[in-house]
């Protein structure tokens, strides 16, 4: 019963997979992109949640190789979709953990992944949580600057759940705020949460950033987010995270939500 030992072997044993959850453009209902989400099919335990294994991967430093593999896999997949669906403008979002963010070769790694996948930087978004951004160094800021020159975009994940400091918003080249699911899920039942979502949309507007609502589970919250003119939505009302094959079918069927 040792996750760490098993996780060390998971990559070489091909037990890790990337799932894809669509991000939907709320103005036209089309697929704006996908978030890449790691899945681990453990030979005895079955599916292990990233909530369980990502912290182990961070504590052991395994997240560096695992995170790089996930980014590679996701970028290669989007590149394959671009070949299969000419003119495809969908982007891929990849989560970057605190340990990865603190690696001095972060920018080199990302640029190498893009080159290997033959993917332009403008198709890649990196999701970084608020707390990681707030505790980051000058070095990380320089890395983001290098990536920004290649049009890689940066997204604040779980926005609204960190501390109340917003100073990182002007220290980093942030393009998108992703409103945490906890606000979105409760906006229909608690006026306060609706107001928080409104305020975040307004903040994004005035900072010239885009805004994504995650955890969109009901048609009522979808309708409300459209009213508030949030740019993008993500959640079970559209689709859960699905494997690459199912995501390919989604793209082929050109859904319109
Ligand atoms: O997909 P799911 O909702 O089960 O993910 C649970 C948590 O694990 C989320 O907070 C998500 O950000 C995180 N997570 C999923 N995949 C990755 C990944 O590839 N890298 C990192 N750092 N976190 C991930
Ligand atoms: O990276 P982040 O912490 O944002 O991870 C997103 C997580 O949210 C993933 O684990 C994904 O499976 C999960 N998720 C996606 N859509 C929904 C939803 O509509 N409701 C809930 N509760 N979770 C969702
Ligand atoms: Mn995320
Ligand atoms: Na999130």
Coordinates of C-alpha atoms and ligand atoms in Angstrom, one line a residue:
X1 CA 0.0 0.0 0.0
X2 CA 2.6 2.5 -1.1
X3 CA 1.4 5.1 -3.5
X4 CA 4.9 6.6 -3.9
X5 CA 6.6 3.4 -5.0
X6 CA 3.7 2.7 -7.4
X7 CA 3.7 6.2 -8.8
X8 CA 7.4 5.9 -9.6
X9 CA 6.6 3.1 -11.9
X10 CA 3.3 4.5 -13.3
X11 CA 4.8 6.4 -16.2
X12 CA 6.9 3.5 -17.5
X13 CA 4.0 1.1 -17.1
X14 CA 1.8 3.4 -19.1
X15 CA -0.8 3.6 -16.2
X16 CA -1.2 7.4 -16.5
X17 CA -3.6 8.9 -19.0
X18 CA -4.8 12.4 -20.0
X19 CA -8.5 13.2 -20.0
X20 CA -9.9 16.2 -21.7
X21 CA -12.8 18.4 -20.5
X22 CA -14.2 20.9 -23.0
X23 CA -14.2 24.7 -22.3
X24 CA -17.2 26.2 -24.0
X25 CA -17.5 29.6 -25.5
X26 CA -20.7 30.9 -23.9
X27 CA -21.3 33.5 -26.7
X28 CA -21.6 30.9 -29.5
X29 CA -21.8 27.5 -27.7
X30 CA -18.7 26.1 -29.5
X31 CA -15.7 24.3 -28.0
X32 CA -13.0 26.9 -27.1
X33 CA -10.5 24.3 -25.9
X34 CA -9.9 21.5 -23.4
X35 CA -8.4 21.3 -20.0
X36 CA -6.0 18.3 -19.7
X37 CA -6.6 16.4 -16.5
X38 CA -4.4 13.5 -15.3
X39 CA -5.9 10.1 -14.6
X40 CA -4.1 7.1 -13.0
X41 CA -5.4 3.6 -13.7
X42 CA -3.7 1.7 -10.8
X43 CA -3.4 -2.1 -11.5
X44 CA -5.0 -3.1 -8.1
X45 CA -6.7 0.1 -6.8
X46 CA -8.4 1.0 -10.0
X47 CA -8.8 4.7 -10.9
X48 CA -6.9 6.9 -8.4
X49 CA -8.0 10.5 -8.2
X50 CA -5.5 13.3 -9.0
X51 CA -6.6 14.7 -5.6
X52 CA -4.8 11.8 -4.1
X53 CA -1.8 11.3 -6.3
X54 CA -0.8 14.8 -7.4
X55 CA 0.1 15.8 -3.8
X56 CA 2.2 12.6 -3.5
X57 CA 3.8 13.5 -6.9
X58 CA 4.6 17.0 -5.5
X59 CA 6.0 15.8 -2.2
X60 CA 8.3 13.4 -4.0
X61 CA 9.3 15.6 -6.9
X62 CA 7.8 13.1 -9.3
X63 CA 5.5 15.8 -10.5
X64 CA 8.4 17.2 -12.6
X65 CA 8.5 14.2 -14.8
X66 CA 4.8 13.4 -14.6
X67 CA 3.8 17.0 -15.3
X68 CA 6.1 17.1 -18.3
X69 CA 4.7 13.9 -19.6
X70 CA 1.1 15.3 -19.2
X71 CA 2.0 18.5 -21.0
X72 CA 3.7 16.5 -23.8
X73 CA 0.8 14.2 -24.2
X74 CA -1.8 17.1 -24.2
X75 CA 0.2 19.1 -26.8
X76 CA 0.8 16.1 -29.1
X77 CA -2.9 15.4 -28.9
X78 CA -3.9 18.9 -29.9
X79 CA -1.4 18.9 -32.7
X80 CA -2.9 15.6 -33.9
X81 CA -6.4 17.2 -33.7
X82 CA -5.1 20.1 -35.7
X83 CA -4.0 17.7 -38.5
X84 CA -7.3 15.9 -38.3
X85 CA -9.6 19.0 -38.2
X86 CA -8.1 21.7 -40.5
X87 CA -8.7 25.2 -39.2
X88 CA -9.3 24.0 -35.6
X89 CA -8.7 26.9 -33.2
X90 CA -9.2 25.0 -29.9
X91 CA -6.6 25.6 -27.2
X92 CA -5.2 23.2 -24.6
X93 CA -5.0 24.1 -20.9
X94 CA -2.5 22.3 -18.7
X95 CA -2.3 22.5 -14.9
X96 CA 1.1 23.5 -13.5
X97 CA 1.8 22.7 -9.9
X98 CA 3.8 24.7 -7.4
X99 CA 6.8 22.5 -7.6
X100 CA 6.8 22.6 -11.5
X101 CA 6.4 26.4 -11.3
X102 CA 9.5 26.7 -9.1
X103 CA 11.7 24.8 -11.5
X104 CA 14.4 27.1 -13.0
X105 CA 14.0 25.4 -16.4
X106 CA 10.2 25.8 -16.6
X107 CA 10.4 28.0 -19.7
X108 CA 12.9 25.7 -21.5
X109 CA 10.8 22.7 -20.7
X110 CA 7.6 24.2 -22.0
X111 CA 9.3 25.5 -25.2
X112 CA 10.8 22.1 -25.8
X113 CA 7.4 20.4 -25.4
X114 CA 5.9 22.8 -27.9
X115 CA 8.7 22.2 -30.4
X116 CA 8.5 18.4 -30.0
X117 CA 4.7 18.5 -30.5
X118 CA 5.0 21.1 -33.4
X119 CA 2.5 23.2 -31.6
X120 CA 2.4 27.0 -31.7
X121 CA 2.6 28.7 -28.2
X122 CA -0.7 30.5 -28.7
X123 CA -2.6 27.2 -28.5
X124 CA -1.3 26.5 -25.0
X125 CA -2.6 27.8 -21.7
X126 CA -1.0 27.1 -18.4
X127 CA -3.3 26.9 -15.3
X128 CA -1.6 28.1 -12.1
X129 CA -3.4 28.4 -8.8
X130 CA -3.7 31.7 -7.0
X131 CA -1.6 30.6 -4.0
X132 CA 1.2 29.3 -6.2
X133 CA 1.3 32.7 -8.1
X134 CA 1.4 34.6 -4.8
X135 CA 4.3 32.7 -3.4
X136 CA 6.4 32.7 -6.6
X137 CA 9.8 34.1 -7.2
X138 CA 11.4 36.6 -9.6
X139 CA 12.7 33.6 -11.6
X140 CA 9.2 32.3 -12.2
X141 CA 8.2 35.8 -13.4
X142 CA 11.1 35.9 -15.9
X143 CA 10.0 32.4 -17.2
X144 CA 6.5 33.6 -17.7
X145 CA 7.8 36.6 -19.6
X146 CA 9.8 34.3 -22.0
X147 CA 6.7 32.1 -22.6
X148 CA 4.5 35.2 -23.1
X149 CA 6.7 36.2 -26.0
X150 CA 5.8 32.9 -27.6
X151 CA 2.1 33.8 -27.0
X152 CA 1.6 31.1 -24.3
X153 CA -1.3 32.2 -22.1
X154 CA -1.6 32.1 -18.3
X155 CA -4.7 31.4 -16.4
X156 CA -5.4 31.8 -12.6
X157 CA -7.0 28.5 -11.5
X158 CA -9.4 28.4 -8.5
X159 CA -9.7 32.2 -8.6
X160 CA -11.2 33.6 -5.4
X161 CA -10.1 30.8 -3.0
X162 CA -6.5 32.0 -2.3
X163 CA -5.7 34.9 0.0
X164 CA -7.3 38.2 -0.7
X165 CA -4.1 39.8 -2.1
X166 CA -4.6 40.7 -5.7
X167 CA -1.1 42.2 -6.2
X168 CA 0.0 39.2 -8.3
X169 CA -2.5 40.2 -10.9
X170 CA -0.3 43.0 -12.1
X171 CA 3.0 41.4 -11.4
X172 CA 2.3 38.5 -13.8
X173 CA 1.2 38.4 -17.4
X174 CA -2.2 36.9 -16.6
X175 CA -4.7 36.4 -19.5
X176 CA -7.6 34.5 -17.9
X177 CA -9.3 34.2 -14.5
X178 CA -11.0 30.9 -13.8
X179 CA -13.7 31.4 -11.2
X180 CA -13.6 28.6 -8.7
X181 CA -16.4 26.0 -8.9
X182 CA -17.4 26.6 -5.3
X183 CA -18.8 30.1 -6.3
X184 CA -20.4 28.9 -9.5
X185 CA -22.1 25.9 -7.9
X186 CA -23.8 28.0 -5.2
X187 CA -24.7 31.1 -7.3
X188 CA -28.2 29.8 -8.0
X189 CA -29.0 29.2 -4.3
X190 CA -27.1 32.1 -2.6
X191 CA -27.3 35.7 -3.7
X192 CA -23.9 36.4 -2.2
X193 CA -22.2 33.9 -4.5
X194 CA -24.0 35.3 -7.5
X195 CA -22.6 38.7 -6.5
X196 CA -19.1 37.3 -6.1
X197 CA -19.3 35.8 -9.6
X198 CA -20.5 39.2 -11.0
X199 CA -17.6 41.0 -9.2
X200 CA -15.0 38.6 -10.7
X201 CA -16.5 39.0 -14.2
X202 CA -16.3 42.8 -13.7
X203 CA -12.7 42.6 -12.4
X204 CA -11.6 40.5 -15.4
X205 CA -13.3 43.0 -17.8
X206 CA -11.5 46.0 -16.2
X207 CA -8.2 44.2 -16.3
X208 CA -8.8 43.2 -19.9
X209 CA -8.7 39.5 -19.0
X210 CA -11.0 36.7 -20.1
X211 CA -13.0 34.8 -17.5
X212 CA -14.0 31.1 -17.3
X213 CA -16.6 29.7 -14.9
X214 CA -15.8 26.2 -13.8
X215 CA -18.2 23.7 -12.1
X216 CA -21.1 24.7 -14.4
X217 CA -23.5 21.9 -13.5
X218 CA -27.0 23.1 -14.3
X219 CA -28.9 24.9 -17.1
X220 CA -29.9 27.6 -14.6
X221 CA -26.3 28.5 -13.8
X222 CA -25.4 28.3 -17.5
X223 CA -28.2 30.8 -18.3
X224 CA -27.1 33.1 -15.5
X225 CA -23.4 33.0 -16.6
X226 CA -24.6 34.0 -20.1
X227 CA -26.5 36.9 -18.7
X228 CA -23.4 38.0 -16.8
X229 CA -21.4 37.7 -20.0
X230 CA -18.8 35.4 -18.7
X231 CA -16.6 34.3 -21.6
X232 CA -16.3 30.6 -21.1
X233 CA -17.8 27.7 -19.1
X234 CA -16.6 24.3 -18.0
X235 CA -18.5 21.7 -16.2
X236 CA -20.8 18.6 -16.2
X237 CA -23.6 20.5 -17.9
X238 CA -21.4 20.4 -21.0
X239 CA -19.3 17.3 -20.5
X240 CA -17.2 15.6 -17.8
X241 CA -13.5 15.0 -18.5
X242 CA -13.3 12.3 -21.2
X243 CA -10.6 10.2 -22.8
X244 CA -8.9 11.2 -26.0
X245 CA -11.1 9.1 -28.2
X246 CA -14.3 10.5 -26.7
X247 CA -12.9 14.0 -27.0
X248 CA -12.1 13.3 -30.7
X249 CA -15.8 12.3 -31.2
X250 CA -16.9 15.5 -29.5
X251 CA -14.7 17.6 -31.9
X252 CA -16.0 15.7 -34.9
X253 CA -19.7 16.2 -33.9
X254 CA -19.2 20.0 -33.5
X255 CA -21.5 20.3 -30.5
X256 CA -23.4 23.6 -29.8
X257 CA -24.4 24.2 -26.2
Ligands
LIG1 O1 -9.9 16.0 -12.7 P1 -10.2 16.2 -11.2 O2 -11.3 17.1 -10.9 O3 -10.4 14.9 -10.5 O4 -8.9 16.8 -10.6 C1 -8.7 17.0 -9.3 C2 -7.6 18.0 -9.0 O5 -6.4 17.5 -9.5 C3 -7.9 19.4 -9.6 O6 -7.6 20.3 -8.6 C4 -6.9 19.4 -10.7 O7 -6.4 20.8 -10.9 C5 -5.8 18.5 -10.3 N1 -5.1 18.0 -11.4 C6 -5.7 17.2 -12.4 N2 -4.8 16.9 -13.3 C7 -3.6 17.5 -13.0 C8 -2.4 17.7 -13.6 O8 -2.1 17.1 -14.7 N3 -1.4 18.4 -13.0 C9 -1.7 19.0 -11.8 N4 -0.7 19.7 -11.2 N5 -2.9 19.0 -11.2 C10 -3.9 18.2 -11.8
LIG2 O1 -7.8 22.2 -12.1 P1 -9.0 22.2 -11.3 O2 -8.9 22.3 -9.8 O3 -9.9 23.3 -11.8 O4 -9.8 20.9 -11.6 C1 -11.0 20.8 -12.2 C2 -11.7 19.6 -11.5 O5 -13.1 19.8 -11.5 C3 -11.5 18.3 -12.2 O6 -11.2 17.4 -11.3 C4 -12.8 18.0 -12.9 O7 -13.0 16.6 -12.9 C5 -13.8 18.7 -11.9 N1 -15.0 19.1 -12.5 C6 -15.2 19.4 -13.8 N2 -16.5 19.8 -14.1 C7 -17.1 19.8 -12.9 C8 -18.4 20.1 -12.4 O8 -19.3 20.5 -13.2 N3 -18.7 19.9 -11.1 C9 -17.8 19.4 -10.2 N4 -18.2 19.3 -9.0 N5 -16.5 19.2 -10.6 C10 -16.2 19.3 -11.9
LIG3 MN1 -7.4 23.6 -13.5
LIG4 NA1 -10.0 25.1 -10.5

